[in-house]
C-alpha positions as a printed Julia matrix, in Angstrom:
102×3 Matrix{Float64}:
  67.5   -140.32  61.94
  66.42  -137.77  64.51
  68.89  -136.73  67.17
  68.01  -136.98  70.83
  68.13  -133.8   72.88
  71.36  -135.06  74.45
  73.0   -135.68  71.06
  71.81  -132.29  69.82
  73.4   -130.62  72.87
  76.65  -132.52  72.23
  76.65  -131.33  68.64
  76.23  -127.69  69.56
  78.67  -127.89  72.48
  81.3   -127.99  69.74
  80.5   -124.37  68.87
  80.46  -123.03  72.45
  84.14  -122.31  72.9
  86.3   -119.67  71.31
  89.21  -122.11  70.69
  86.89  -124.57  68.95
  85.57  -121.75  66.76
  89.18  -120.9   65.85
  89.82  -124.56  65.03
  86.74  -124.68  62.79
  87.94  -121.56  60.96
  91.38  -123.12  60.46
  89.77  -126.3   59.11
  87.8   -124.3   56.54
  91.01  -124.25  54.52
  91.06  -128.07  54.41
  92.55  -130.87  56.45
  95.12  -129.85  59.06
  97.62  -131.85  61.06
  97.36  -131.48  64.84
 100.89  -130.06  64.83
  99.75  -127.2   62.57
  96.74  -126.53  64.8
  99.02  -126.45  67.85
 101.31  -123.91  66.2
  98.45  -121.71  65.02
  96.49  -121.75  68.29
  99.37  -121.52  70.8
  97.75  -124.05  73.15
  99.1   -127.21  74.72
  98.69  -130.66  73.19
  96.35  -131.88  75.99
  94.17  -128.78  75.47
  94.03  -129.43  71.72
  93.15  -133.09  72.35
  90.29  -132.01  74.62
  88.88  -129.63  72.01
  89.3   -132.14  69.17
  87.48  -134.85  71.15
  84.5   -132.54  71.59
  84.55  -131.53  67.9
  84.86  -135.15  66.75
  82.17  -136.38  69.19
  79.85  -133.76  67.73
  80.25  -135.3   64.28
  81.2   -131.96  62.73
  84.92  -132.83  62.57
  86.59  -136.11  61.64
  90.12  -137.23  62.37
  92.46  -139.73  60.79
  95.77  -140.99  62.1
  98.88  -140.81  59.96
 102.0   -142.01  61.7
 102.1   -140.37  65.11
  99.96  -137.39  64.08
  96.24  -136.88  63.77
  94.85  -134.99  60.8
  91.5   -133.26  61.15
  88.92  -131.95  58.71
  85.35  -130.74  58.67
  82.89  -133.54  58.0
  80.56  -132.5   55.16
  77.87  -134.86  56.48
  78.3   -133.58  60.04
  78.14  -129.96  58.89
  74.93  -130.62  56.95
  73.42  -132.37  59.96
  74.27  -129.39  62.22
  72.67  -127.01  59.72
  69.57  -129.19  59.5
  69.21  -129.49  63.28
  69.65  -125.72  63.75
  67.0   -125.03  61.11
  64.64  -127.5   62.79
  65.21  -126.0   66.25
  64.62  -122.43  65.06
  61.6   -123.08  62.84
  58.51  -121.24  64.0
  55.55  -123.55  63.63
  52.8   -121.19  64.73
  51.43  -119.83  67.94
  50.52  -122.27  70.69
  46.72  -122.02  71.21
  47.19  -122.65  74.94
  49.28  -119.49  75.24
  48.04  -116.89  77.7
  45.97  -114.1   76.2
  45.63  -110.63  77.6
């Protein structure tokens, strides 16, 4: 399944904020409860919710509810998809023959 340009932009929006990068680094150690993320990041709960929505919408992070808390982890499938899309976007396929020549 190929991603639309809009879906691709949504995926990479997840990596365009310093707090979301910090969250991804924290999740590298495995699943984390939102309460742990709040303590580690020193941000408010609404701010965390905003960042987690973007990360989850991207498909790179998944959440599961346990009691009143959400637990988040990196999605292996989402991470592989992001890698694949980045490789596809940065692949050089040759020079365009319609390119201007000096």
